[in-house]
């Protein structure tokens, strides 16, 4: 059975624009894969390579681009780095599904060019798979798309190959269909609140901010994965399609309009009580603590025929991907990677999420404290090859953190009184443990001698 993908018609115009200029262009295919259908949402040209360290997270902020004349001159690391940045902007359930190319060469017939295509896709797959929380978990299969438009004939060809399987040369035909009407998406909004305290334990080898955040991310992942999702306050059957839920909500006498757009569904995640408790309880001497608090805004867009199970996976993935993106960006912006600052209290605010329009849905970007929406325009232009205005950026999905209680704290005097030293915290933990152990000892003694006490009491009562 031939694989079929559906794409908005403006993607064809996008390809023809570059093909008419007879320029070599390589970019990313972005979309969503569900059991019902595979939808492409956007094609994003990869920026021209620049004279910076391609392994760094800031490699897209530089000067002096180097023009690449054909596919053989493309850097695999540069394309993979582009895919990393773009994936951060994708909501849960959407992925980089492959690459597109406009060129005058036949990339499928020439073995040198086809070998380069496989190298680019495999390198990108390997790079993204390193961080499972941010980039991985691609659904259904490891097949990636290759879309090619000839600058000479304007003929469009799409095929797929499997990545991450060694020297596999299997290539399959793909039926690429352009849809004239804009694809309708079902939006699901979720606000997930975090309010957790994590201990900081510095070992002999030390611990960095990145290491500590990785531990927090692993803990958050386990909690979110164990949670139960309610849609509009109700627990739904995982096999049911989203469009069926929409039909059930509509009144029977309502008139269907072509201009009707599905309203957003509200999603709530609840963690079962037994899963919120730690597996083991340990008494450790801590060097400090991290109070992780705030609300993560999640907006996921799903194909209406997608199932509830697929939607659940997308929402959970969106929250984790957003956390992983913020942690990485925050750590890269730090001057000092030392986890324990000289101050008793250190307040840090990771970047907040904003939404940017792409076609009939929204992707996201992240702004650091003090940054204006204009900063998002640069990211959208550079990474997505789109022109939007400052008014298009939705900045109120998350509000800046309230730092009033930290600003009012006198770090010179009151913080010394309010914060226990690591030794004091350790003593408190041990004392709590000893009290509990004494309580258990008393109860066990009482149970052990209960029968003897009962016999003595019965004898006294009989004599009286």
Short mmCIF file of C-alpha atoms in Angstrom, two decimals:
data_model
loop_
_atom_site.label_atom_id
_atom_site.label_comp_id
_atom_site.label_asym_id
_atom_site.label_seq_id
_atom_site.Cartn_x
_atom_site.Cartn_y
_atom_site.Cartn_z
CA UNK A 1 0.00 0.00 0.00
CA UNK A 2 1.41 3.37 -1.05
CA UNK A 3 1.89 5.89 1.72
CA UNK A 4 -0.22 9.03 1.26
CA UNK A 5 0.42 12.46 2.77
CA UNK A 6 -1.74 15.55 2.57
CA UNK A 7 -0.38 19.07 2.33
CA UNK A 8 -1.91 22.57 2.06
CA UNK A 9 -1.75 24.05 -1.41
CA UNK A 10 0.47 26.93 -0.35
CA UNK A 11 3.30 24.40 0.10
CA UNK A 12 3.22 23.83 -3.67
CA UNK A 13 3.49 27.56 -4.27
CA UNK A 14 6.37 27.66 -1.79
CA UNK A 15 8.27 24.99 -3.76
CA UNK A 16 7.53 26.60 -7.12
CA UNK A 17 8.82 29.91 -5.81
CA UNK A 18 12.31 28.48 -5.24
CA UNK A 19 12.24 26.16 -8.25
CA UNK A 20 11.46 29.07 -10.58
CA UNK A 21 14.62 30.81 -9.35
CA UNK A 22 16.59 27.70 -10.38
CA UNK A 23 18.28 27.69 -6.99
CA UNK A 24 19.30 24.72 -4.89
CA UNK A 25 17.27 24.77 -1.69
CA UNK A 26 17.01 22.24 1.13
CA UNK A 27 14.53 22.43 3.99
CA UNK A 28 12.45 20.52 6.52
CA UNK A 29 9.02 18.93 6.18
CA UNK A 30 6.88 19.51 9.28
CA UNK A 31 3.70 17.62 10.03
CA UNK A 32 1.64 15.19 12.07
CA UNK A 33 1.23 11.43 11.71
CA UNK A 34 -1.90 9.71 13.04
CA UNK A 35 -3.54 6.38 12.30
CA UNK A 36 -6.25 8.21 10.34
CA UNK A 37 -4.10 10.45 8.15
CA UNK A 38 -0.68 12.04 7.69
CA UNK A 39 -0.83 15.82 7.38
CA UNK A 40 1.94 18.23 6.39
CA UNK A 41 1.65 21.64 8.01
CA UNK A 42 4.65 23.56 6.67
CA UNK A 43 7.87 23.51 4.66
CA UNK A 44 10.76 25.42 6.25
CA UNK A 45 13.88 26.26 4.27
CA UNK A 46 17.13 25.57 6.12
CA UNK A 47 19.13 28.81 6.46
CA UNK A 48 22.43 29.09 4.68
CA UNK A 49 25.29 27.80 6.75
CA UNK A 50 27.22 30.39 8.73
CA UNK A 51 30.72 30.68 10.11
CA UNK A 52 30.03 29.56 13.66
CA UNK A 53 30.28 26.42 15.73
CA UNK A 54 27.42 24.31 14.37
CA UNK A 55 27.27 22.31 17.58
CA UNK A 56 26.29 25.29 19.68
CA UNK A 57 22.74 26.26 20.44
CA UNK A 58 23.29 29.81 19.17
CA UNK A 59 24.62 28.76 15.79
CA UNK A 60 21.83 30.59 13.97
CA UNK A 61 22.95 33.99 15.20
CA UNK A 62 25.92 34.97 13.11
CA UNK A 63 27.10 36.62 9.94
CA UNK A 64 28.76 35.80 6.59
CA UNK A 65 26.58 32.98 5.21
CA UNK A 66 28.24 30.50 2.90
CA UNK A 67 26.28 29.75 -0.27
CA UNK A 68 25.80 26.04 -0.99
CA UNK A 69 25.49 25.35 -4.70
CA UNK A 70 24.33 21.73 -4.57
CA UNK A 71 23.36 18.91 -2.24
CA UNK A 72 26.90 17.57 -1.91
CA UNK A 73 28.00 20.75 -0.14
CA UNK A 74 25.36 20.49 2.61
CA UNK A 75 26.52 19.95 6.18
CA UNK A 76 24.58 17.16 7.93
CA UNK A 77 25.24 18.80 11.31
CA UNK A 78 23.78 22.09 10.10
CA UNK A 79 20.54 20.48 8.92
CA UNK A 80 20.28 18.52 12.19
CA UNK A 81 20.80 21.71 14.17
CA UNK A 82 18.00 23.36 12.23
CA UNK A 83 15.74 20.39 13.01
CA UNK A 84 16.55 20.72 16.73
CA UNK A 85 15.56 24.40 16.81
CA UNK A 86 12.40 23.86 14.76
CA UNK A 87 11.24 20.91 16.88
CA UNK A 88 11.22 23.18 19.92
CA UNK A 89 8.68 25.34 18.11
CA UNK A 90 6.37 22.41 17.30
CA UNK A 91 3.50 21.52 19.62
CA UNK A 92 3.20 17.96 20.86
CA UNK A 93 2.19 15.44 18.23
CA UNK A 94 4.10 17.21 15.43
CA UNK A 95 7.54 16.33 14.11
CA UNK A 96 10.15 16.92 11.45
CA UNK A 97 8.98 14.30 8.95
CA UNK A 98 11.73 14.61 6.37
CA UNK A 99 13.42 17.02 3.96
CA UNK A 100 12.51 18.75 0.70
CA UNK A 101 14.92 19.72 -2.06
CA UNK A 102 14.70 21.88 -5.17
CA UNK A 103 17.58 21.25 -7.60
CA UNK A 104 18.39 20.41 -11.20
CA UNK A 105 19.92 17.03 -10.29
CA UNK A 106 17.95 13.78 -10.11
CA UNK A 107 18.68 12.96 -6.48
CA UNK A 108 17.00 9.54 -6.69
CA UNK A 109 18.95 8.27 -9.71
CA UNK A 110 22.41 9.65 -8.99
CA UNK A 111 24.01 7.38 -6.32
CA UNK A 112 26.19 10.20 -4.93
CA UNK A 113 23.26 12.51 -4.35
CA UNK A 114 21.02 9.78 -2.96
CA UNK A 115 23.78 8.70 -0.57
CA UNK A 116 24.01 12.29 0.65
CA UNK A 117 20.25 12.42 1.21
CA UNK A 118 20.42 9.28 3.36
CA UNK A 119 23.36 10.69 5.27
CA UNK A 120 21.49 13.90 6.06
CA UNK A 121 18.37 12.07 7.24
CA UNK A 122 20.25 9.51 9.34
CA UNK A 123 22.43 12.16 10.97
CA UNK A 124 19.35 14.24 11.81
CA UNK A 125 17.55 11.20 13.22
CA UNK A 126 20.55 10.29 15.37
CA UNK A 127 20.90 13.86 16.66
CA UNK A 128 17.24 14.20 17.60
CA UNK A 129 17.07 10.77 19.23
CA UNK A 130 19.68 11.74 21.83
CA UNK A 131 17.13 13.74 23.83
CA UNK A 132 13.97 11.66 24.07
CA UNK A 133 12.09 14.34 26.01
CA UNK A 134 12.49 17.06 23.41
CA UNK A 135 12.91 15.46 20.01
CA UNK A 136 12.23 11.73 19.94
CA UNK A 137 9.09 9.53 20.17
CA UNK A 138 8.27 9.77 16.45
CA UNK A 139 5.09 7.69 15.99
CA UNK A 140 4.41 4.53 13.99
CA UNK A 141 7.67 4.09 12.02
CA UNK A 142 11.15 5.41 11.27
CA UNK A 143 10.36 6.24 7.64
CA UNK A 144 11.24 9.80 6.59
CA UNK A 145 10.03 11.73 3.56
CA UNK A 146 12.15 13.03 0.67
CA UNK A 147 10.32 15.56 -1.49
CA UNK A 148 12.09 16.76 -4.63
CA UNK A 149 11.10 19.36 -7.22
CA UNK A 150 13.20 19.65 -10.35
CA UNK A 151 14.15 23.22 -11.18
CA UNK A 152 14.23 22.24 -14.87
CA UNK A 153 11.00 20.32 -15.35
CA UNK A 154 9.11 21.42 -12.20
CA UNK A 155 8.19 17.76 -11.68
CA UNK A 156 7.48 16.85 -8.07
CA UNK A 157 8.57 13.46 -6.70
CA UNK A 158 8.17 12.12 -3.16
CA UNK A 159 9.70 8.97 -1.70
CA UNK A 160 10.54 7.65 1.75
CA UNK A 161 13.44 5.78 3.32
CA UNK A 162 13.88 4.19 6.73
CA UNK A 163 16.39 5.83 9.05
CA UNK A 164 18.41 4.40 11.91
CA UNK A 165 18.71 0.92 10.40
CA UNK A 166 22.29 0.85 9.19
CA UNK A 167 22.88 0.56 5.46
CA UNK A 168 19.30 0.00 4.39
CA UNK A 169 18.66 1.17 0.83
CA UNK A 170 14.92 0.46 0.78
CA UNK A 171 13.08 3.30 -0.92
CA UNK A 172 9.30 3.57 -1.23
CA UNK A 173 7.04 5.71 -3.36
CA UNK A 174 4.82 8.23 -1.58
CA UNK A 175 1.64 9.81 -2.91
CA UNK A 176 1.83 13.52 -2.06
CA UNK A 177 -1.55 15.29 -2.36
CA UNK A 178 -2.13 19.03 -2.17
CA UNK A 179 -5.42 20.04 -0.54
CA UNK A 180 -6.95 23.33 -1.78
CA UNK A 181 -8.98 23.95 1.37
CA UNK A 182 -7.30 24.86 4.64
CA UNK A 183 -7.01 21.89 6.98
CA UNK A 184 -9.19 22.16 10.06
CA UNK A 185 -7.55 21.32 13.35
CA UNK A 186 -8.99 20.58 16.76
CA UNK A 187 -7.27 22.69 19.39
CA UNK A 188 -6.77 21.39 22.92
CA UNK A 189 -5.56 23.71 25.70
CA UNK A 190 -4.04 22.61 28.98
CA UNK A 191 -2.51 24.48 31.91
CA UNK A 192 -0.32 22.19 33.96
CA UNK A 193 0.85 23.50 37.34
CA UNK A 194 4.14 22.61 38.98
CA UNK A 195 4.86 23.20 42.66
CA UNK A 196 7.60 20.83 43.73
CA UNK A 197 10.76 21.01 45.82
CA UNK A 198 13.80 19.02 44.72
CA UNK A 199 16.87 18.41 46.92
CA UNK A 200 20.30 19.45 45.73
CA UNK A 201 22.99 16.95 46.69
CA UNK A 202 26.51 17.85 45.63
CA UNK A 203 28.73 14.77 45.28
CA UNK A 204 32.50 14.66 45.08
CA UNK A 205 32.37 15.13 41.32
CA UNK A 206 30.07 18.13 41.76
CA UNK A 207 26.77 18.80 39.99
CA UNK A 208 25.84 21.40 37.39
CA UNK A 209 22.60 23.17 36.61
CA UNK A 210 22.11 20.98 33.54
CA UNK A 211 22.51 17.79 35.55
CA UNK A 212 20.03 18.93 38.19
CA UNK A 213 17.48 20.04 35.57
CA UNK A 214 17.84 16.68 33.84
CA UNK A 215 16.88 14.95 37.09
CA UNK A 216 13.89 17.27 37.49
CA UNK A 217 12.85 16.56 33.89
CA UNK A 218 13.03 12.81 34.46
CA UNK A 219 10.89 13.15 37.57
CA UNK A 220 8.35 15.37 35.76
CA UNK A 221 8.23 12.92 32.85
CA UNK A 222 7.34 10.00 35.13
CA UNK A 223 4.66 12.04 36.87
CA UNK A 224 3.05 13.31 33.66
CA UNK A 225 3.15 9.90 31.98
CA UNK A 226 1.31 8.36 34.94
CA UNK A 227 -1.39 11.05 34.91
CA UNK A 228 -4.95 10.58 33.69
CA UNK A 229 -6.33 13.03 31.12
CA UNK A 230 -9.81 14.49 31.16
CA UNK A 231 -11.21 16.30 28.10
CA UNK A 232 -13.77 18.98 28.98
CA UNK A 233 -14.02 17.46 32.45
CA UNK A 234 -14.80 13.93 31.26
CA UNK A 235 -12.78 10.73 30.97
CA UNK A 236 -12.99 9.57 27.36
CA UNK A 237 -12.54 6.22 25.63
CA UNK A 238 -9.06 6.08 24.10
CA UNK A 239 -10.29 4.59 20.81
CA UNK A 240 -12.87 7.32 20.22
CA UNK A 241 -12.14 9.99 17.58
CA UNK A 242 -12.07 13.67 18.53
CA UNK A 243 -14.69 14.55 15.92
CA UNK A 244 -17.12 12.17 17.64
CA UNK A 245 -16.70 14.12 20.85
CA UNK A 246 -17.45 17.32 18.96
CA UNK A 247 -20.63 15.87 17.44
CA UNK A 248 -21.88 14.77 20.85
CA UNK A 249 -21.48 18.31 22.17
CA UNK A 250 -23.49 19.91 19.35
CA UNK A 251 -27.27 20.32 19.75
CA UNK A 252 -29.32 18.16 17.39
CA UNK A 253 -31.15 21.14 15.85
CA UNK A 254 -27.97 23.14 15.16
CA UNK A 255 -27.34 24.18 11.55
CA UNK A 256 -23.92 23.17 10.25
CA UNK A 257 -21.97 26.03 8.70
CA UNK A 258 -18.90 25.76 6.49
CA UNK A 259 -17.36 28.63 8.39
CA UNK A 260 -17.76 26.98 11.78
CA UNK A 261 -14.45 26.35 13.49
CA UNK A 262 -14.24 23.83 16.33
CA UNK A 263 -13.88 25.47 19.71
CA UNK A 264 -10.94 24.67 21.89
CA UNK A 265 -11.24 21.69 24.20
CA UNK A 266 -9.94 22.00 27.73
CA UNK A 267 -7.64 19.27 29.00
CA UNK A 268 -6.91 18.47 32.65
CA UNK A 269 -4.24 16.07 33.87
CA UNK A 270 -4.66 14.33 37.21
CA UNK A 271 -1.91 12.33 38.88
CA UNK A 272 -3.14 9.21 40.76
CA UNK A 273 -2.31 9.51 44.47
CA UNK A 274 -0.25 6.34 44.62
CA UNK A 275 1.90 7.61 41.75
CA UNK A 276 2.56 10.92 43.47
CA UNK A 277 4.43 9.22 46.31
CA UNK A 278 8.12 8.34 46.01
CA UNK A 279 9.01 4.68 45.64
CA UNK A 280 11.47 4.85 48.54
CA UNK A 281 12.07 7.33 51.32
CA UNK A 282 15.67 8.24 52.07
CA UNK A 283 17.15 10.59 54.64
CA UNK A 284 19.86 12.58 52.94
CA UNK A 285 22.01 15.51 53.85
CA UNK A 286 21.15 18.18 51.29
CA UNK A 287 23.30 21.09 50.20
CA UNK A 288 20.27 23.08 49.09
CA UNK A 289 16.94 22.80 47.31
CA UNK A 290 15.20 23.94 44.14
CA UNK A 291 11.61 25.12 44.41
CA UNK A 292 10.16 24.43 40.99
CA UNK A 293 6.94 26.41 40.64
CA UNK A 294 4.79 27.74 37.80
CA UNK A 295 2.23 26.91 35.13
CA UNK A 296 3.09 25.49 31.70
CA UNK A 297 0.66 26.50 28.97
CA UNK A 298 0.02 23.81 26.38
CA UNK A 299 -1.80 24.24 23.06
CA UNK A 300 -1.99 21.14 20.89
CA UNK A 301 -3.55 20.89 17.43
CA UNK A 302 -4.83 17.51 16.30
CA UNK A 303 -6.43 16.16 13.14
CA UNK A 304 -10.16 15.78 14.06
CA UNK A 305 -10.14 12.06 13.15
CA UNK A 306 -7.27 11.41 15.56
CA UNK A 307 -8.11 9.21 18.53
CA UNK A 308 -8.25 10.23 22.16
CA UNK A 309 -5.21 8.04 22.86
CA UNK A 310 -3.18 9.88 20.22
CA UNK A 311 -4.35 13.18 21.69
CA UNK A 312 -3.34 12.16 25.21
CA UNK A 313 0.15 11.27 23.98
CA UNK A 314 0.44 14.61 22.14
CA UNK A 315 -0.59 16.73 25.15
CA UNK A 316 1.80 14.94 27.51
CA UNK A 317 4.58 15.19 24.97
CA UNK A 318 3.93 18.91 24.51
CA UNK A 319 4.37 19.65 28.21
CA UNK A 320 7.59 17.64 28.45
CA UNK A 321 8.96 19.08 25.20
CA UNK A 322 8.24 22.59 26.42
CA UNK A 323 10.01 21.95 29.74
CA UNK A 324 13.02 20.42 28.01
CA UNK A 325 13.24 23.36 25.61
CA UNK A 326 13.14 25.93 28.40
CA UNK A 327 15.71 24.08 30.50
CA UNK A 328 18.13 23.86 27.58
CA UNK A 329 17.70 27.52 26.63
CA UNK A 330 18.01 28.65 30.24
CA UNK A 331 21.18 26.64 30.85
CA UNK A 332 22.75 27.92 27.63
CA UNK A 333 22.08 31.49 28.75
CA UNK A 334 23.76 31.02 32.14
CA UNK A 335 27.22 32.49 32.56
CA UNK A 336 28.02 30.27 35.56
CA UNK A 337 26.95 26.60 35.48
CA UNK A 338 27.57 26.28 39.23
CA UNK A 339 24.38 25.08 40.88
CA UNK A 340 24.93 26.65 44.30
CA UNK A 341 25.30 30.45 44.17
CA UNK A 342 26.85 32.53 46.90
CA UNK A 343 23.44 34.00 47.79
CA UNK A 344 21.13 32.08 50.10
CA UNK A 345 18.23 32.63 47.68
CA UNK A 346 18.68 32.70 43.91
CA UNK A 347 15.67 33.35 41.65
CA UNK A 348 15.79 32.20 38.02
CA UNK A 349 13.06 32.63 35.41
CA UNK A 350 13.27 30.40 32.31
CA UNK A 351 11.84 31.74 29.02
CA UNK A 352 8.06 31.86 28.66
CA UNK A 353 6.02 30.50 25.81
CA UNK A 354 4.37 32.57 23.06
CA UNK A 355 2.33 31.40 20.07
CA UNK A 356 3.07 32.23 16.43
CA UNK A 357 0.66 31.55 13.52
CA UNK A 358 1.60 29.09 10.78
CA UNK A 359 -1.22 28.50 8.33
CA UNK A 360 -4.41 27.61 10.20
CA UNK A 361 -2.70 26.65 13.47
CA UNK A 362 -0.07 27.92 15.90
CA UNK A 363 3.49 26.93 16.65
CA UNK A 364 5.43 28.42 19.54
CA UNK A 365 8.55 30.33 20.47
CA UNK A 366 10.15 31.30 23.79
CA UNK A 367 11.00 34.76 25.11
CA UNK A 368 13.39 35.50 27.95
CA UNK A 369 12.42 38.08 30.61
CA UNK A 370 12.62 41.54 29.08
CA UNK A 371 12.43 40.35 25.47
CA UNK A 372 9.77 41.86 23.20
CA UNK A 373 7.57 39.99 20.67
CA UNK A 374 9.87 41.33 17.94
CA UNK A 375 12.41 38.71 19.06
CA UNK A 376 9.97 35.99 17.99
CA UNK A 377 9.76 37.50 14.50
CA UNK A 378 13.47 36.86 14.01
CA UNK A 379 13.13 33.19 15.00
CA UNK A 380 10.12 32.68 12.75
CA UNK A 381 11.89 34.27 9.78
CA UNK A 382 15.18 32.44 10.31
CA UNK A 383 13.88 28.99 11.28
CA UNK A 384 10.47 28.76 9.56
CA UNK A 385 11.11 31.08 6.59
CA UNK A 386 7.94 33.02 7.36
CA UNK A 387 7.11 36.71 7.55
CA UNK A 388 4.71 37.68 10.35
CA UNK A 389 4.00 40.91 12.17
CA UNK A 390 4.50 41.71 15.83
CA UNK A 391 0.73 41.79 16.30
CA UNK A 392 0.48 38.17 15.15
CA UNK A 393 2.45 36.93 18.16
CA UNK A 394 0.19 35.84 21.05
CA UNK A 395 2.03 36.73 24.25
CA UNK A 396 -0.62 36.24 26.93
CA UNK A 397 -0.73 32.43 27.08
CA UNK A 398 1.81 32.67 29.91
CA UNK A 399 2.48 35.65 32.16
CA UNK A 400 5.87 36.70 33.53
CA UNK A 401 6.72 35.33 36.97
CA UNK A 402 5.76 37.30 40.07
CA UNK A 403 9.01 38.04 41.89
CA UNK A 404 7.59 40.32 44.58
CA UNK A 405 8.20 37.89 47.45
CA UNK A 406 11.80 37.42 46.36
CA UNK A 407 12.37 41.14 45.88
CA UNK A 408 11.12 41.82 49.40
CA UNK A 409 13.48 39.30 50.92
CA UNK A 410 16.47 40.88 52.64
CA UNK A 411 19.27 38.57 51.61
CA UNK A 412 21.73 40.13 54.00
CA UNK A 413 19.89 39.42 57.25
CA UNK A 414 16.47 37.80 56.99
CA UNK A 415 17.58 35.08 54.56
CA UNK A 416 20.10 33.91 57.15
CA UNK A 417 17.21 33.48 59.60
CA UNK A 418 14.68 32.01 57.19
CA UNK A 419 16.84 29.40 55.52
CA UNK A 420 18.22 26.44 57.42
CA UNK A 421 21.78 25.40 56.77
CA UNK A 422 22.39 21.98 55.21
CA UNK A 423 23.38 20.62 58.62
CA UNK A 424 20.17 21.93 60.24
CA UNK A 425 18.04 20.47 57.46
CA UNK A 426 19.82 17.14 57.84
CA UNK A 427 19.21 17.12 61.61
CA UNK A 428 15.53 17.80 61.10
CA UNK A 429 15.25 14.87 58.68
CA UNK A 430 16.99 12.53 61.06
CA UNK A 431 14.88 13.66 64.02
CA UNK A 432 11.72 13.05 62.07
CA UNK A 433 12.97 9.57 61.22
CA UNK A 434 13.80 8.73 64.86
CA UNK A 435 10.39 9.89 66.12
CA UNK A 436 8.62 7.73 63.59
CA UNK A 437 10.79 4.75 64.49
CA UNK A 438 9.97 5.21 68.21
CA UNK A 439 6.26 5.32 67.40
CA UNK A 440 6.49 2.07 65.43
CA UNK A 441 8.44 0.46 68.33
CA UNK A 442 5.77 1.39 70.90
CA UNK A 443 2.97 0.06 68.69
CA UNK A 444 4.79 -3.23 68.08
CA UNK A 445 5.44 -3.71 71.83
CA UNK A 446 1.78 -3.04 72.56
CA UNK A 447 0.65 -5.60 69.98
CA UNK A 448 3.19 -8.16 71.20
CA UNK A 449 2.05 -7.99 74.81
CA UNK A 450 -1.63 -7.37 74.11
CA UNK A 451 -2.65 -11.00 74.77
CA UNK A 452 -0.81 -11.13 78.11
CA UNK A 453 -2.34 -7.85 79.25
CA UNK A 454 -5.80 -9.03 78.23
CA UNK A 455 -5.40 -12.28 80.27
CA UNK A 456 -4.30 -10.38 83.36
CA UNK A 457 -7.24 -8.00 83.13
CA UNK A 458 -9.70 -10.87 82.72
CA UNK A 459 -8.33 -12.60 85.85
CA UNK A 460 -8.60 -9.44 87.91
CA UNK A 461 -12.16 -8.97 86.80
CA UNK A 462 -13.07 -12.60 87.66
CA UNK A 463 -11.61 -12.30 91.21
CA UNK A 464 -13.52 -9.13 91.86
#
